Coordinates of C-alpha atoms in Angstrom, one line a residue:
Chain V
M87 CA 0.0 0.0 0.0
S88 CA 2.7 2.5 0.9
S89 CA 4.5 4.3 -1.8
A90 CA 7.0 7.1 -2.4
N91 CA 4.4 9.9 -2.7
D92 CA 2.7 9.2 0.6
I93 CA 2.6 12.4 2.5
V94 CA 1.3 10.8 5.7
R95 CA 1.9 7.3 6.7
L96 CA 0.6 5.8 10.0
E97 CA 2.1 2.4 11.0
S98 CA 0.2 0.3 13.6
I99 CA -1.0 3.2 15.7
S100 CA -2.6 2.4 19.0
K101 CA -3.9 4.8 21.6
S102 CA -5.9 4.4 24.7
F103 CA -7.1 6.9 27.3
G104 CA -7.2 5.6 30.9
G105 CA -7.2 2.0 29.9
H106 CA -9.9 2.5 27.3
G107 CA -8.6 1.7 23.8
V108 CA -9.5 4.4 21.2
V109 CA -7.4 3.5 18.2
H110 CA -6.3 -0.1 17.6
N111 CA -3.3 -1.1 15.6
L112 CA -4.2 1.2 12.7
D113 CA -2.4 1.6 9.4
L114 CA -3.2 4.4 7.0
C115 CA -1.4 6.0 4.0
I116 CA -2.4 9.3 2.6
K117 CA -1.2 10.4 -0.8
D118 CA 0.1 13.9 -1.6
G119 CA -2.7 16.2 -2.7
E120 CA -5.5 13.9 -1.6
F121 CA -8.7 14.9 0.1
V122 CA -9.2 12.2 2.6
T123 CA -12.1 12.1 5.0
L124 CA -12.1 10.1 8.3
L125 CA -15.8 9.3 8.7
G126 CA -17.4 7.6 11.8
P127 CA -19.7 8.1 14.7
S128 CA -18.6 10.1 17.7
G129 CA -16.1 8.2 19.8
C130 CA -14.8 6.1 16.9
G131 CA -11.3 7.5 17.3
K132 CA -11.2 9.7 14.2
T133 CA -10.4 12.9 16.1
T134 CA -7.8 11.1 18.1
L135 CA -6.2 9.9 14.9
L136 CA -6.1 13.5 13.6
R137 CA -4.6 14.7 16.8
I138 CA -1.9 12.0 16.6
I139 CA -1.0 13.2 13.1
A140 CA -0.8 16.8 14.4
G141 CA 1.3 15.6 17.3
L142 CA -1.3 16.9 19.9
E143 CA -1.6 13.4 21.2
T144 CA 1.2 10.9 21.4
Q145 CA 0.4 7.4 20.2
D146 CA 1.0 4.5 22.7
Y147 CA 2.4 2.3 19.9
G148 CA 3.2 2.8 16.3
R149 CA 4.9 5.3 14.1
V150 CA 3.9 8.5 12.3
F151 CA 5.6 9.6 9.1
I152 CA 5.0 13.0 7.4
G153 CA 6.6 13.6 4.1
G154 CA 8.7 10.5 4.5
K155 CA 10.2 11.6 7.8
D156 CA 9.5 9.8 11.1
V157 CA 7.9 12.4 13.3
S158 CA 6.6 9.9 15.9
I159 CA 8.2 11.8 18.8
I160 CA 8.4 15.3 17.2
P161 CA 6.3 17.9 19.0
P162 CA 3.4 19.6 17.2
N163 CA 5.2 22.9 16.7
K164 CA 7.9 21.1 14.6
R165 CA 5.5 19.3 12.4
E166 CA 4.6 20.6 8.9
V167 CA 0.9 20.2 9.4
N168 CA -1.7 22.7 10.6
T169 CA -5.1 22.1 12.1
V170 CA -8.5 23.7 11.8
F171 CA -10.1 23.1 15.1
Q172 CA -13.8 22.3 15.7
S173 CA -14.1 25.2 18.1
Y174 CA -12.0 27.3 15.7
A175 CA -9.8 28.2 18.7
L176 CA -9.1 31.7 17.5
F177 CA -7.0 33.8 19.9
P178 CA -9.6 36.1 21.5
H179 CA -7.2 38.8 22.4
M180 CA -5.8 39.2 18.8
T181 CA -7.2 40.8 15.7
V182 CA -8.0 38.6 12.7
Y183 CA -4.7 39.8 11.2
D184 CA -2.7 38.8 14.3
N185 CA -4.5 35.5 14.4
V186 CA -3.5 34.6 10.9
A187 CA 0.0 36.1 11.3
F188 CA 0.7 34.1 14.5
G189 CA 2.2 31.0 12.9
L190 CA 4.5 33.1 10.7
K191 CA 5.6 35.3 13.6
M192 CA 6.4 32.2 15.6
S193 CA 8.7 30.9 12.9
K194 CA 10.3 34.3 12.5
V195 CA 9.3 35.1 9.0
P196 CA 10.3 38.7 8.0
K197 CA 7.6 41.3 8.6
D198 CA 7.1 42.3 4.9
E199 CA 6.6 38.7 4.0
I200 CA 4.2 38.1 6.9
K201 CA 2.1 41.1 5.6
E202 CA 2.0 39.7 2.1
R203 CA 1.2 36.2 3.1
V204 CA -1.5 37.1 5.6
K205 CA -3.2 39.2 3.0
E206 CA -3.0 36.4 0.5
A207 CA -4.5 33.9 3.0
L208 CA -7.3 36.3 4.0
D209 CA -8.1 36.9 0.3
T210 CA -8.2 33.1 -0.2
V211 CA -11.0 32.9 2.3
M212 CA -12.6 36.1 1.1
L213 CA -12.0 38.1 4.4
G214 CA -9.6 40.7 2.9
N215 CA -11.5 43.5 4.6
F216 CA -11.7 42.0 8.0
A217 CA -8.1 42.1 9.1
D218 CA -8.6 44.6 11.9
R219 CA -11.7 43.0 13.4
M220 CA -11.6 41.0 16.7
P221 CA -12.8 37.4 16.4
Q222 CA -15.7 37.8 18.7
N223 CA -17.2 40.4 16.4
L224 CA -17.4 38.0 13.5
S225 CA -20.1 35.5 12.6
G226 CA -19.6 31.8 13.0
G227 CA -18.9 31.4 9.3
Q228 CA -16.4 34.2 9.3
Q229 CA -14.6 32.8 12.3
Q230 CA -14.4 29.5 10.5
R231 CA -12.7 31.3 7.5
V232 CA -10.2 32.9 9.8
A233 CA -9.4 29.5 11.3
I234 CA -8.8 28.2 7.8
A235 CA -6.7 31.2 6.8
R236 CA -4.6 30.8 9.9
A237 CA -4.0 27.2 9.1
I238 CA -3.1 27.6 5.4
V239 CA -0.9 30.6 5.8
K240 CA 2.1 28.5 6.8
R241 CA 1.6 26.4 3.6
P242 CA 1.6 23.1 5.6
K243 CA 2.2 19.8 3.9
V244 CA -1.1 18.6 5.3
L245 CA -4.1 20.5 6.5
L246 CA -6.0 18.7 9.3
L247 CA -9.7 19.7 9.7
D248 CA -11.5 18.5 12.8
E249 CA -15.3 18.6 12.1
P250 CA -14.8 22.2 11.0
L251 CA -18.3 22.7 9.6
S252 CA -20.3 21.1 12.4
A253 CA -21.2 24.4 14.1
L254 CA -22.5 26.1 10.9
D255 CA -26.1 26.1 9.8
F256 CA -27.2 23.9 6.9
K257 CA -26.9 26.5 4.1
L258 CA -23.6 27.9 5.2
R259 CA -22.3 24.4 5.6
K260 CA -23.1 23.5 2.0
Q261 CA -21.4 26.7 0.9
M262 CA -18.3 26.1 3.0
Q263 CA -18.1 22.5 1.6
T264 CA -17.7 23.8 -1.9
E265 CA -15.3 26.5 -0.8
L266 CA -13.1 24.1 1.0
K267 CA -12.9 21.9 -2.1
H268 CA -11.9 25.0 -4.1
I269 CA -9.3 26.0 -1.6
Q270 CA -7.9 22.5 -1.6
R271 CA -7.7 22.4 -5.4
K272 CA -6.1 25.9 -5.6
L273 CA -3.5 25.2 -2.9
G274 CA -2.9 21.6 -3.8
I275 CA -2.4 20.8 -0.1
T276 CA -3.4 17.4 1.2
F277 CA -6.6 17.7 3.4
V278 CA -7.4 15.2 6.1
F279 CA -11.0 16.0 7.1
V280 CA -12.8 14.5 10.1
T281 CA -16.6 14.3 10.1
H282 CA -19.5 12.3 11.3
D283 CA -21.7 13.5 8.5
Q284 CA -21.7 10.9 5.8
E285 CA -23.1 13.2 3.1
E286 CA -20.4 15.7 3.7
A287 CA -17.8 12.9 3.5
L288 CA -19.2 11.6 0.2
S289 CA -19.5 14.9 -1.5
M290 CA -16.1 16.4 -0.6
S291 CA -13.6 13.6 -0.5
D292 CA -11.4 11.8 -3.0
R293 CA -11.2 9.0 -0.5
V294 CA -13.4 8.1 2.5
V295 CA -12.0 6.1 5.5
V296 CA -14.9 4.8 7.5
M297 CA -14.0 4.1 11.1
N298 CA -15.7 2.5 14.1
E299 CA -14.3 1.7 17.5
G300 CA -10.8 2.6 16.6
V301 CA -10.6 0.4 13.6
I302 CA -10.9 1.2 9.8
Q303 CA -14.0 -0.5 8.5
Q304 CA -13.5 0.5 4.9
D305 CA -11.2 2.7 2.9
G306 CA -12.1 3.6 -0.6
S307 CA -13.6 6.2 -3.0
P308 CA -17.0 7.7 -2.0
K309 CA -18.5 5.6 -4.7
E310 CA -17.0 2.4 -3.5
V311 CA -18.0 3.1 0.1
Y312 CA -21.6 3.9 -0.9
E313 CA -22.2 1.3 -3.5
N314 CA -20.1 -1.6 -2.2
P315 CA -20.0 -1.4 1.6
K316 CA -17.7 -4.0 2.9
N317 CA -19.7 -4.8 6.1
M318 CA -23.0 -4.0 7.8
F319 CA -21.5 -1.1 9.8
V320 CA -20.4 0.8 6.7
A321 CA -23.7 -0.1 4.9
K322 CA -25.8 1.3 7.7
F323 CA -23.6 4.3 8.6
V324 CA -23.1 5.6 5.1
G325 CA -26.6 6.5 3.9
E326 CA -30.0 4.9 4.2
I327 CA -30.2 1.2 3.4
N328 CA -32.7 -1.6 3.4
V329 CA -31.7 -4.9 4.8
L330 CA -33.4 -8.1 3.6
Q331 CA -32.9 -11.6 4.7
A332 CA -31.9 -14.1 2.0
V333 CA -30.8 -17.6 1.5
I334 CA -28.9 -18.8 -1.6
E335 CA -30.9 -21.6 -3.2
K336 CA -29.0 -22.3 -6.4
T337 CA -25.9 -21.0 -8.2
I338 CA -25.7 -21.1 -12.0
N339 CA -22.3 -19.8 -13.4
G340 CA -22.0 -17.5 -10.4
K341 CA -25.5 -16.2 -10.9
L342 CA -27.8 -16.9 -8.0
R343 CA -31.3 -17.9 -7.3
A344 CA -32.1 -16.8 -3.8
N345 CA -35.0 -16.9 -1.4
V346 CA -35.4 -13.3 -0.4
E347 CA -37.9 -12.7 2.5
G348 CA -39.6 -15.9 1.5
R349 CA -39.9 -15.2 -2.2
Q350 CA -37.8 -16.5 -5.1
C351 CA -35.6 -13.9 -6.8
R352 CA -32.9 -14.1 -9.5
L353 CA -29.8 -12.2 -8.9
T354 CA -28.0 -11.4 -12.1
K355 CA -24.8 -9.9 -10.7
K356 CA -22.0 -12.4 -10.0
H357 CA -21.5 -13.2 -6.3
T358 CA -19.2 -15.7 -4.7
Y359 CA -21.8 -17.3 -2.3
V360 CA -22.7 -20.9 -2.6
E361 CA -25.9 -22.8 -2.1
G362 CA -27.3 -22.8 1.4
D363 CA -25.5 -19.5 2.4
S364 CA -27.5 -17.2 4.5
V365 CA -26.9 -13.7 3.4
K366 CA -28.2 -10.1 3.9
L367 CA -29.4 -8.4 0.8
L368 CA -28.9 -4.7 0.9
L369 CA -30.7 -2.1 -1.2
R370 CA -30.4 1.6 -1.2
P371 CA -33.9 3.3 -1.2
E372 CA -33.2 5.1 -4.5
D373 CA -32.4 1.8 -6.2
I374 CA -35.8 0.4 -5.4
R375 CA -38.7 0.6 -7.9
L376 CA -42.3 0.1 -6.9
E377 CA -45.0 -1.0 -9.3
H378 CA -48.8 -0.9 -9.0
I379 CA -50.1 -4.5 -9.1
K380 CA -52.8 -4.6 -11.7
D381 CA -54.1 -8.2 -11.7
A382 CA -54.5 -10.0 -8.5
D383 CA -52.5 -13.1 -9.0
S384 CA -49.5 -11.6 -10.8
D385 CA -46.2 -13.3 -10.2
Y386 CA -44.0 -10.5 -8.8
P387 CA -41.3 -11.9 -6.6
L388 CA -41.5 -9.3 -3.8
Q389 CA -44.7 -7.7 -2.8
G390 CA -45.8 -5.4 -0.1
I391 CA -48.3 -2.9 1.2
I392 CA -47.8 0.8 1.2
E393 CA -47.8 2.1 4.8
E394 CA -46.9 5.7 4.2
T395 CA -45.8 8.0 1.5
T396 CA -43.9 11.3 1.9
Y397 CA -43.6 13.9 -0.7
K398 CA -40.0 15.2 -0.8
G399 CA -40.1 17.6 -3.7
A400 CA -37.7 15.8 -6.0
T401 CA -38.6 12.3 -4.8
L402 CA -41.5 10.4 -3.4
D403 CA -40.5 8.3 -0.4
S404 CA -42.6 5.3 0.4
I405 CA -42.6 3.0 3.3
V406 CA -43.5 -0.5 2.3
R407 CA -44.3 -3.5 4.6
L408 CA -43.3 -6.7 2.7
D409 CA -45.4 -9.8 3.0
S410 CA -42.8 -11.2 5.3
G411 CA -43.3 -8.3 7.7
T412 CA -40.0 -6.5 6.9
V413 CA -40.4 -2.8 6.4
I414 CA -38.4 -1.1 3.7
M415 CA -38.1 2.4 2.3
A416 CA -38.1 3.3 -1.4
S417 CA -37.2 6.7 -2.7
E418 CA -38.3 7.3 -6.3
F419 CA -37.8 10.2 -8.6
F420 CA -41.0 11.7 -10.0
D421 CA -41.7 10.6 -13.5
E422 CA -42.7 13.5 -15.7
D423 CA -44.6 11.3 -18.1
D424 CA -46.7 9.6 -15.4
P425 CA -49.2 11.9 -13.8
E426 CA -50.5 9.1 -11.7
F427 CA -47.2 8.5 -10.0
E428 CA -48.4 8.1 -6.5
Y429 CA -49.5 5.3 -4.1
K430 CA -52.4 5.1 -1.8
T431 CA -51.8 3.9 1.7
G432 CA -52.7 0.2 2.0
E433 CA -52.2 -0.3 -1.7
K434 CA -50.4 -3.5 -2.8
V435 CA -47.3 -3.0 -4.8
A436 CA -44.5 -5.0 -6.3
V437 CA -41.0 -4.3 -5.1
K438 CA -38.2 -4.4 -7.7
W439 CA -34.7 -3.0 -8.0
V440 CA -32.3 -2.2 -10.8
D441 CA -30.6 -5.5 -11.8
G442 CA -27.3 -6.1 -10.1
W443 CA -27.4 -3.1 -7.8
E444 CA -28.0 -5.2 -4.8
V445 CA -25.2 -5.8 -2.3
L446 CA -24.9 -9.1 -0.5
L447 CA -23.1 -9.5 2.8
P448 CA -22.7 -12.6 4.9
D449 CA -25.3 -13.0 7.6
D450 CA -23.7 -13.1 11.0
Chain M
M35 CA -47.3 41.5 48.8
M36 CA -44.4 39.1 48.2
R37 CA -42.7 41.8 46.3
T38 CA -42.8 44.3 49.1
L39 CA -41.6 41.7 51.5
K40 CA -38.7 40.9 49.2
I41 CA -37.7 44.5 48.8
G42 CA -38.1 45.2 52.5
Y43 CA -36.0 42.2 53.5
S44 CA -33.1 43.1 51.1
S45 CA -33.3 46.7 52.1
L46 CA -32.9 45.7 55.8
V47 CA -29.9 43.5 55.0
Y48 CA -28.2 46.2 53.0
A49 CA -29.0 48.9 55.6
F50 CA -27.4 46.7 58.2
L51 CA -24.3 46.5 56.1
Y52 CA -24.0 50.0 54.8
V53 CA -25.6 52.4 57.3
P54 CA -22.7 52.2 59.8
I55 CA -20.2 53.0 57.0
F56 CA -22.4 55.8 55.8
V57 CA -22.7 57.2 59.4
L58 CA -18.9 57.0 59.7
I59 CA -18.4 58.9 56.5
V60 CA -20.9 61.6 57.6
Y61 CA -19.3 61.9 61.0
S62 CA -15.9 62.4 59.5
F63 CA -17.2 65.8 58.4
N64 CA -18.9 66.5 61.8
A65 CA -17.5 69.5 63.7
S66 CA -18.4 67.9 67.0
K67 CA -15.4 66.3 68.8
F68 CA -17.5 63.6 70.5
G69 CA -19.3 62.6 67.4
T70 CA -22.8 61.9 68.8
T71 CA -24.5 65.1 67.6
W72 CA -24.2 66.9 64.3
Q73 CA -22.6 70.3 64.9
G74 CA -21.9 71.4 61.3
F75 CA -19.7 70.6 58.4
T76 CA -15.9 70.7 58.7
L77 CA -12.8 69.4 57.0
K78 CA -10.8 69.9 60.2
W79 CA -10.3 66.2 60.9
Y80 CA -8.8 65.6 57.5
Q81 CA -6.4 68.5 58.1
N82 CA -5.4 67.1 61.5
L83 CA -4.8 63.8 59.8
L84 CA -2.4 65.3 57.3
E85 CA -0.5 67.1 60.1
N86 CA -0.2 63.9 62.2
T87 CA 3.3 62.8 60.9
S88 CA 3.4 59.5 62.8
L89 CA 0.1 58.5 61.4
M90 CA 1.2 59.5 57.9
T91 CA 4.4 57.4 58.3
A92 CA 2.3 54.4 59.3
A93 CA 0.1 55.0 56.2
G94 CA 3.2 55.2 54.0
N95 CA 4.5 52.0 55.5
S96 CA 1.2 50.3 54.8
V97 CA 1.2 51.4 51.2
L98 CA 4.8 50.2 50.8
V99 CA 4.1 46.8 52.3
A100 CA 0.9 46.4 50.4
T101 CA 2.5 47.3 47.1
L102 CA 5.5 45.0 47.5
S103 CA 3.6 42.1 49.0
A104 CA 0.9 42.4 46.3
T105 CA 3.5 42.4 43.6
C106 CA 5.5 39.4 44.9
A107 CA 2.3 37.5 45.6
T108 CA 1.0 38.2 42.1
I109 CA 4.1 36.9 40.5
I110 CA 4.2 33.8 42.6
G111 CA 0.5 33.2 42.6
S112 CA 0.1 33.7 38.8
L113 CA 2.9 31.3 38.1
A114 CA 1.4 28.8 40.4
A115 CA -2.0 29.2 38.6
V116 CA -0.3 28.6 35.2
A117 CA 1.4 25.5 36.6
F118 CA -1.9 24.2 37.9
Y119 CA -3.7 24.9 34.7
R120 CA -1.2 23.9 32.1
Y121 CA 0.7 21.0 33.5
T122 CA -0.1 17.7 35.2
F123 CA 2.4 16.6 37.9
K124 CA 2.5 14.3 40.8
G125 CA 0.8 15.7 43.9
K126 CA -1.0 18.4 42.0
K127 CA -4.3 17.9 43.8
V128 CA -2.6 18.0 47.2
I129 CA -0.8 21.2 46.4
M130 CA -4.0 22.7 45.1
S131 CA -5.9 21.9 48.2
L132 CA -3.1 23.3 50.3
V133 CA -3.6 26.6 48.5
Y134 CA -7.3 26.6 49.4
I135 CA -6.6 25.6 53.0
L136 CA -4.1 28.5 53.3
M137 CA -6.9 30.8 52.2
M138 CA -9.4 29.4 54.7
A139 CA -6.9 29.2 57.6
P140 CA -7.9 31.6 60.4
D141 CA -5.7 34.7 60.5
I142 CA -4.9 34.1 64.2
V143 CA -3.5 30.7 63.4
M144 CA -1.4 32.1 60.5
G145 CA -0.2 35.0 62.7
I146 CA 0.9 32.8 65.6
S147 CA 2.5 30.2 63.4
L148 CA 4.4 32.8 61.4
L149 CA 5.5 34.4 64.7
I150 CA 6.8 31.1 66.0
L151 CA 8.6 30.6 62.7
F152 CA 10.4 34.0 62.9
V153 CA 11.3 33.5 66.5
T154 CA 12.7 30.0 65.8
I155 CA 14.9 31.3 63.0
H156 CA 15.8 34.3 65.0
M157 CA 14.4 36.9 62.7
E158 CA 13.9 40.3 64.2
P159 CA 10.2 41.2 63.8
G160 CA 9.9 44.3 61.6
F161 CA 9.6 45.2 57.9
I162 CA 11.0 42.0 56.4
T163 CA 8.9 39.6 58.6
L164 CA 5.8 41.7 57.9
L165 CA 6.4 41.7 54.2
L166 CA 7.1 37.9 54.1
S167 CA 3.9 37.3 56.0
H168 CA 1.8 39.5 53.7
I169 CA 3.2 37.8 50.6
T170 CA 2.4 34.4 52.2
F171 CA -1.3 35.1 52.9
N172 CA -1.8 36.9 49.6
I173 CA -0.5 34.1 47.3
P174 CA -3.6 31.9 47.5
F175 CA -5.9 34.7 46.8
V176 CA -4.0 35.7 43.7
A177 CA -3.7 32.0 42.6
V178 CA -7.4 31.4 43.1
T179 CA -8.5 34.6 41.3
V180 CA -6.3 33.8 38.3
M181 CA -7.3 30.1 38.2
S182 CA -11.0 30.9 38.3
R183 CA -10.6 33.0 35.1
M184 CA -8.6 30.4 33.4
K185 CA -11.3 27.8 33.9
G186 CA -13.3 29.5 31.1
F187 CA -10.5 29.3 28.5
D188 CA -10.8 27.0 25.5
K189 CA -7.9 24.5 25.9
N190 CA -7.8 24.1 22.1
L191 CA -6.3 27.6 22.0
F192 CA -3.0 26.2 23.4
D193 CA -3.1 23.3 21.1
A194 CA -3.7 25.7 18.2
A195 CA -0.7 27.8 19.3
G196 CA 1.5 24.7 19.4
D197 CA 0.1 23.5 16.1
L198 CA 1.0 26.9 14.6
G199 CA 4.6 26.4 15.6
A200 CA 4.8 28.1 19.0
T201 CA 7.1 26.6 21.7
E202 CA 5.7 26.0 25.1
F203 CA 7.3 29.3 26.3
Q204 CA 5.9 31.2 23.3
T205 CA 2.4 29.7 24.0
V206 CA 2.4 31.0 27.5
R207 CA 4.0 34.3 26.6
H208 CA 1.7 35.1 23.6
V209 CA -1.5 33.3 24.3
L210 CA -2.0 32.4 27.9
F211 CA -0.4 35.4 29.5
P212 CA -2.3 38.1 27.6
M213 CA -5.5 36.2 28.2
M214 CA -5.0 35.9 31.9
L215 CA -3.7 39.5 32.3
P216 CA -7.0 41.0 33.5
A217 CA -7.2 38.4 36.3
V218 CA -3.6 39.0 37.2
V219 CA -4.3 42.7 37.7
A220 CA -7.5 41.9 39.6
G221 CA -5.5 39.5 41.8
W222 CA -2.9 42.3 42.5
L223 CA -5.6 44.7 43.5
L224 CA -7.2 42.1 45.8
A225 CA -3.9 41.4 47.4
F226 CA -3.2 45.1 47.8
T227 CA -6.5 45.7 49.7
L228 CA -6.1 42.6 51.8
S229 CA -2.6 43.7 52.8
M230 CA -3.7 47.3 53.4
D231 CA -6.2 46.3 56.1
D232 CA -4.8 43.2 57.7
V233 CA -4.7 43.6 61.5
I234 CA -4.4 40.2 63.0
I235 CA -1.5 38.6 61.2
S236 CA 0.4 41.9 61.1
F237 CA -0.1 42.3 64.9
F238 CA 1.9 39.2 65.5
V239 CA 4.7 39.6 63.0
T240 CA 5.6 43.3 63.0
G241 CA 8.0 45.0 65.4
P242 CA 7.8 48.3 67.3
D243 CA 10.0 50.1 64.7
F244 CA 7.7 49.4 61.9
E245 CA 4.1 50.6 62.4
I246 CA 1.4 50.1 59.8
L247 CA -1.9 51.9 59.5
P248 CA -4.4 49.3 60.6
L249 CA -2.4 48.6 63.8
R250 CA -2.0 52.3 64.4
I251 CA -5.8 52.8 64.1
Y252 CA -6.4 49.9 66.3
S253 CA -4.2 51.4 69.1
M254 CA -5.9 54.8 68.6
V255 CA -9.4 53.5 69.1
R256 CA -8.5 51.8 72.3
L257 CA -8.7 55.3 73.8
G258 CA -12.0 56.0 72.2
V259 CA -12.8 56.8 68.5
K260 CA -11.3 60.1 67.5
P261 CA -12.8 62.0 64.6
E262 CA -9.5 61.7 62.7
V263 CA -10.0 57.9 62.6
N264 CA -13.4 58.6 61.0
A265 CA -11.7 60.7 58.4
L266 CA -8.9 58.1 57.8
C267 CA -11.5 55.3 57.5
T268 CA -13.4 57.3 55.0
I269 CA -10.3 57.7 52.8
M270 CA -9.5 54.0 53.1
F271 CA -13.1 53.0 52.3
T272 CA -13.1 55.2 49.2
L273 CA -9.8 53.8 48.1
S274 CA -10.9 50.2 48.5
L275 CA -14.1 51.0 46.7
V276 CA -12.2 52.3 43.7
I277 CA -9.9 49.3 43.7
V278 CA -12.7 46.8 44.0
M279 CA -14.5 48.5 41.1
I280 CA -11.4 48.5 38.9
S281 CA -10.8 44.8 39.6
Q282 CA -14.4 44.0 38.9
I283 CA -14.3 45.8 35.6
L284 CA -11.1 44.0 34.6
N285 CA -12.3 40.6 35.5
R286 CA -15.6 40.9 33.6
E287 CA -15.9 38.5 30.7
K288 CA -15.6 40.4 27.5
K289 CA -18.7 39.9 25.3

């Protein structure tokens, strides 16, 4: 996995606080220029991992490399990484200018150069006119930008962001997501971004590292993580998902016939399971198609009853109780050509999905 | 009904606390020598006060001791507060409780124990012993004042400073110190006032050559309250009031 252009390399990192393990024997390589997101529920060790890269926590075991150099025991002030803190951590007794200039002053950069670079950094985050303000006189979004400017002004090899957008309201968060992406492309700095918001992780990252209980659950592109979750944790944590019980009945050239929730279905995608395997069949709500059942004894494999429909603007979300009792959710886009695209509560519908879009995981 | 009761009750409490002070201030301007009846306005007592050189010397001594002890206690107390806030070390909790205990300890106990100490090590009671004692009893007050302000600081600020390349010393110098400065000044003012009006501890540890104001006043009132004492107390009260107000303003959280 490791290669020459890894900017960050973590080797078997372990960390515990007061006897409670937070990170377990974790390996991770981050390439130069990548936008990597550490995604997981609170307490999964993602922030601790970030702080270990920054040097703000010391790992109990393992080694940390930044830019090929072993920095395992190097203090944070000597590491070429900078952090954007969740609480922003702006110095309350300094102006915006002095906040941004702080890092440069500490490393004795000449005054003229400081001036130039602070201006450049503030322009990057579009706060050029706010240099003389005090942080407490800025809005949350502006404080956030100052925190980013302060962290990028030293041109770190890696920028670490600890849930930087969690305190912002929805609209501002969306805006900052796009802006952060722009800043990252413009500066070409590696970003390591920590979040518990899966949507944020998917939309911003080149690579998503899903963590739980101090262990990496899956490490891949947003598409891989969303479409091919490796285990139930990833499947359930990243986006909405329906879980159906299935048993493989027959395999023909890798294609399967399975008993799904008591009904026989054919699965056209190749899977490696064999006859008799008990599996979970996972379907994203947007991959499900519902159909009105016209004639009573039609032979659709999966059927159910509409329990509730919710109009969501772009989609119609339906909750369906299958004949087996399992409840699933379908999220369908409105069809312009079908004015009767709606379901009545209690109506019987057939449940289908796009061939091959299902995910099978072993049942355990 | 409830409202009147509430207002009445709190007025009574405040009256009990402030009426005597108010009476004292009024009487400091009273022309009557025996202070029970009002015989017209005068500034005579203030003038007498200024002409009383031994009293003025005592006042000067008090200001000197208060300034020096407040300054030393502020330096030591603030450094202690930084150590308690920033670092973890063995026995930290014990040392912290010792600070609080020192603050709670009755003055009479401190006075006697300090006296015993000075006698044991053969120190002549006087300016130095008085100064050392005042520094000692002021340290916990400064440390606690500064620590209580630091409780509200975001610890991430210090991580951020380190992350931006500051050494531990630079972090304390450029981030922690400017942020705690208002509390340091407030602590100094508190120590100054405590030192200015301490009677009990000073009584034990000072010698006959070095007289300070509170002790002087104490010996004066043994022969009955002279109007000059009223005048002196008025001045001291006003001074304390100003100092308390300054320290309150400094320690107020900035919005």
